[in-house]
C-alpha atoms as a printed R data frame, in Angstrom:
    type eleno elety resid chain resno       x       y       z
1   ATOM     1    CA   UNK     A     1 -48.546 -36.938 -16.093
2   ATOM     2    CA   UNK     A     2 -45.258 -38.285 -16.359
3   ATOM     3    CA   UNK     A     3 -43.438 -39.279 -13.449
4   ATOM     4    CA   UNK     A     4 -40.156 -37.153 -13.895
5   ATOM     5    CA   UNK     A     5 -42.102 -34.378 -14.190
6   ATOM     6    CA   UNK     A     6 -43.871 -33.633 -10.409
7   ATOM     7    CA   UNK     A     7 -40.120 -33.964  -8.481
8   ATOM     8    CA   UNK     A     8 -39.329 -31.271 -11.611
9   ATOM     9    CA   UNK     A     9 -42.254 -28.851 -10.629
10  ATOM    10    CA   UNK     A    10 -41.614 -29.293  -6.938
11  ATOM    11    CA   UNK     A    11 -37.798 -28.342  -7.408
12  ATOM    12    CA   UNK     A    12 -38.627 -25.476  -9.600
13  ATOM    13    CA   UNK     A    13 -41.303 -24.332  -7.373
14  ATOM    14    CA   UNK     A    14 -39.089 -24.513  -4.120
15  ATOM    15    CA   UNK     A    15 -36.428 -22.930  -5.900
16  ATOM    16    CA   UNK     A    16 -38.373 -20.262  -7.142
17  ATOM    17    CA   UNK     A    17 -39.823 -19.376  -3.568
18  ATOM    18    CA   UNK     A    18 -36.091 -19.318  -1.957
19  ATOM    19    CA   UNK     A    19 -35.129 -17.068  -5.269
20  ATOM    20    CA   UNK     A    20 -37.800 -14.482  -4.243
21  ATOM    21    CA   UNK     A    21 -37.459 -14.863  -0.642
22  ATOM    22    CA   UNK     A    22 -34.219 -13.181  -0.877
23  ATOM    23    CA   UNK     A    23 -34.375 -10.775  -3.233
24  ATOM    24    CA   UNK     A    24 -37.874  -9.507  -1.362
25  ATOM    25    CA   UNK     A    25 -35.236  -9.530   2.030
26  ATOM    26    CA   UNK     A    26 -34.316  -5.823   1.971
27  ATOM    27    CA   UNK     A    27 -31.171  -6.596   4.799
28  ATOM    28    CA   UNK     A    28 -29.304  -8.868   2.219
29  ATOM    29    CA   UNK     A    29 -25.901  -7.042   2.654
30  ATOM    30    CA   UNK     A    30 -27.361  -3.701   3.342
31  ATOM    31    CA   UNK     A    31 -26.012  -1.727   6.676
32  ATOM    32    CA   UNK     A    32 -28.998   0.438   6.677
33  ATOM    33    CA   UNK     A    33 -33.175  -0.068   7.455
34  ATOM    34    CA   UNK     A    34 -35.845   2.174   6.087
35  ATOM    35    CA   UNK     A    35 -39.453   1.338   6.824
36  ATOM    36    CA   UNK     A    36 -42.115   3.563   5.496
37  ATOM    37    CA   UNK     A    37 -39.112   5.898   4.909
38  ATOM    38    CA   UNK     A    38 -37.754   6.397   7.997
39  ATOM    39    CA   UNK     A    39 -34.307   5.027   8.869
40  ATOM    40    CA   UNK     A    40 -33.405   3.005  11.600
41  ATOM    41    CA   UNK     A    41 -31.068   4.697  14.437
42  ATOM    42    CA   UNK     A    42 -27.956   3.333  12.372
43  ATOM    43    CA   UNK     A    43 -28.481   5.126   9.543
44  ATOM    44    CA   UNK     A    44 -29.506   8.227  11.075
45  ATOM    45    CA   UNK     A    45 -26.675   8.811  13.398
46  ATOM    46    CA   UNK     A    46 -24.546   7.775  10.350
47  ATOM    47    CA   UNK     A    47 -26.370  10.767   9.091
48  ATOM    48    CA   UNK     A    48 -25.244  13.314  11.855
49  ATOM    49    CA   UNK     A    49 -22.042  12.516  11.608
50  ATOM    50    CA   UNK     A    50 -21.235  12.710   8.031
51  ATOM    51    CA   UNK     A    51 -22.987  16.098   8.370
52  ATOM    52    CA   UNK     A    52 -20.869  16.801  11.200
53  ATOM    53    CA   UNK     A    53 -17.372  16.003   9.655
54  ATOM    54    CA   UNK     A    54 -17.740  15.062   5.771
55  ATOM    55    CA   UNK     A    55 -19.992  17.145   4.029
56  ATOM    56    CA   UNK     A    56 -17.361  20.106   4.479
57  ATOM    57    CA   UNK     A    57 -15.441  18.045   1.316
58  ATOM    58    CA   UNK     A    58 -17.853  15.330   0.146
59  ATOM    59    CA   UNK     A    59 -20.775  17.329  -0.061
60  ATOM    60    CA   UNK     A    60 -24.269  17.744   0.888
61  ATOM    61    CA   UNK     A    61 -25.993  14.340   1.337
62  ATOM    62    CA   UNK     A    62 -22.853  12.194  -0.464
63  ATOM    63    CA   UNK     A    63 -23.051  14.638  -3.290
64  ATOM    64    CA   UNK     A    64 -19.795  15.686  -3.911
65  ATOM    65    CA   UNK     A    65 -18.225  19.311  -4.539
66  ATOM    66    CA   UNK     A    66 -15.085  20.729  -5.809
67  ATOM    67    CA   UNK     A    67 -12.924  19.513  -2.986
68  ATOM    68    CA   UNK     A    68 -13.805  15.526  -2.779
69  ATOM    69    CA   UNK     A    69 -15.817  13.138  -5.095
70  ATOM    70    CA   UNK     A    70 -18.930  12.506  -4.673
71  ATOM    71    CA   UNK     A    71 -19.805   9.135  -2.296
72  ATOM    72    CA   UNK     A    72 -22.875   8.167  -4.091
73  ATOM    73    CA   UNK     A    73 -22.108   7.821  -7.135
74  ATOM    74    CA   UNK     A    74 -19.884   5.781  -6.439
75  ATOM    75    CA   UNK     A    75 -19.745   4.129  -3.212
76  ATOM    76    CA   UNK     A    76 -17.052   1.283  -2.327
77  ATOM    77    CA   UNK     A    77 -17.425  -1.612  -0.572
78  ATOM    78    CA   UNK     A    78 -16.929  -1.527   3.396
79  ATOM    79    CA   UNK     A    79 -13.791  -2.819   3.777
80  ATOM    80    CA   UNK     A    80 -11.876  -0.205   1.269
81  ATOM    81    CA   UNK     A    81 -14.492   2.156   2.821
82  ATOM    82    CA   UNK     A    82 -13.180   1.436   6.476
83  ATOM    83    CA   UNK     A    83  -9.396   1.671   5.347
84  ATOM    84    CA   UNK     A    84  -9.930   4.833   3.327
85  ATOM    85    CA   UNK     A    85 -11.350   6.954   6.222
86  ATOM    86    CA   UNK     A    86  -9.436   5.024   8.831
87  ATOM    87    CA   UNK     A    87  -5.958   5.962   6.758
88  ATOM    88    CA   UNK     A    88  -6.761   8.679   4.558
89  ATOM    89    CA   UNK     A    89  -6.731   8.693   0.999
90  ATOM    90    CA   UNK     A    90  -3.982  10.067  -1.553
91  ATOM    91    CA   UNK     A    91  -4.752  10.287  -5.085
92  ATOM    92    CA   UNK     A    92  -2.565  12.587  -7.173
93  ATOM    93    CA   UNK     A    93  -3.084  16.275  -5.933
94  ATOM    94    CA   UNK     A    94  -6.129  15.059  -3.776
95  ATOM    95    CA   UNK     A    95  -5.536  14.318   0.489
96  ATOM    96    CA   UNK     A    96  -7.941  12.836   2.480
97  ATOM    97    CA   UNK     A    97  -6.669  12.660   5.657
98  ATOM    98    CA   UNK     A    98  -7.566   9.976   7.946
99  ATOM    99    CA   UNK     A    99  -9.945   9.856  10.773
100 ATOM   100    CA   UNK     A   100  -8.607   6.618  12.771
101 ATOM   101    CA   UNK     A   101  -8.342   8.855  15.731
102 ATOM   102    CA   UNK     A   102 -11.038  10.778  15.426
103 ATOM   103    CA   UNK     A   103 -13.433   9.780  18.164
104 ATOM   104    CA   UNK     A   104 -16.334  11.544  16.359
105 ATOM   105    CA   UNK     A   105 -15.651   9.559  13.276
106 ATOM   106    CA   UNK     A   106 -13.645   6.683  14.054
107 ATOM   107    CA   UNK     A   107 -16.516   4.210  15.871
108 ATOM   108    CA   UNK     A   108 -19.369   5.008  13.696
109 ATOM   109    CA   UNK     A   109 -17.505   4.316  10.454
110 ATOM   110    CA   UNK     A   110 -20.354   1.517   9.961
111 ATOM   111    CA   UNK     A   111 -22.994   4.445  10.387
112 ATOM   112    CA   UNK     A   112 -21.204   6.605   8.058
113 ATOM   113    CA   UNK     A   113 -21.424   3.661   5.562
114 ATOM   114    CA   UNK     A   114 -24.923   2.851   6.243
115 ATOM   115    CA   UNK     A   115 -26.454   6.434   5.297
116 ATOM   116    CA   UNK     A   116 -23.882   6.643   2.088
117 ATOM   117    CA   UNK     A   117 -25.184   3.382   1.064
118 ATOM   118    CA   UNK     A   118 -28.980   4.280   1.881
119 ATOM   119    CA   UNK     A   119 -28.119   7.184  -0.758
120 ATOM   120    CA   UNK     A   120 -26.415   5.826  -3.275
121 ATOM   121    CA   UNK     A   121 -29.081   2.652  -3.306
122 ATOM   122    CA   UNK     A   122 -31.735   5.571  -3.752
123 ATOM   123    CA   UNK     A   123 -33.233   4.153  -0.901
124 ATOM   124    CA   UNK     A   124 -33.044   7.501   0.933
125 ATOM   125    CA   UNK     A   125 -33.909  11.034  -0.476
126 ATOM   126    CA   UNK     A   126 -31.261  14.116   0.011
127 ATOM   127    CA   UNK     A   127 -31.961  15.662   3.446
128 ATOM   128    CA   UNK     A   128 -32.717  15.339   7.024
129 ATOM   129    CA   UNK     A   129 -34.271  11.682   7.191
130 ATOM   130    CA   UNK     A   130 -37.007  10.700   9.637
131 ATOM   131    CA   UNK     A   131 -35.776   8.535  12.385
132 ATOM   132    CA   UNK     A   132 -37.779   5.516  13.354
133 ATOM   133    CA   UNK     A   133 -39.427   4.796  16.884
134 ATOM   134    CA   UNK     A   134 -37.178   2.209  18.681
């Protein structure tokens, strides 16, 4: 065997292994946890609250209807996410008005986010999800 060759195998091997390392890590930019398909206390309170305060326009489970798009479909990052329910939204003939004061919405934003992004990943089913044991 050639010399150049084993330092080649080893590089390809180790890069391989930290290739599917990550991809296999289910957290990699991900707000929300779901083992054996229950959600982690996160994701379910993000739950109760977006069935508590955005479902009236968004939907059932991120869905959409005719007042507000659908989240799941297509879901924006967290920052625009943030600033959009933080300030409200204003697109043509469509209001959304902001919840920055809203102390029911305001400091679970991040929750919101994680069970929106649990949907629209297909990561979590339509419905009332399990809650994990802490």
């Amino acid at each position: 065997m050639s010399p150049w060759l084993v330092p080649s195998v080893v590089v390809l091997t180790v890069a391989a292994g930290l290739s599917a390392s990550s991809q296999d890590d289910p957290a990699a930019g991900k707000f929300y946890r779901i083992v054996g398909g229950k959600v982690d206390a996160r994701t379910y309170n993000g739950f109760r609250r977006y069935h508590g305060s955005c479902n009236h326009c968004h939907g059932p489970d991120g869905m959409g209807s005719t007042f507000a798009s659908a989240l799941v479909d297509r879901l924006p990052g967290i920052e625009v996410f943030r600033s959009n329910v933080r300030d409200g939204v204003r697109d043509g003939p469509s209001v959304m008005q902001g919840f920055a004061d809203d102390p029911n919405i305001a400091p679970y934003i991040d929750d919101i986010y994680a069970y929106l992004q649990a949907r629209a990943d297909g990561a979590l089913g339509r419905g009332r999800p399990e809650r994990l044991e802490d």
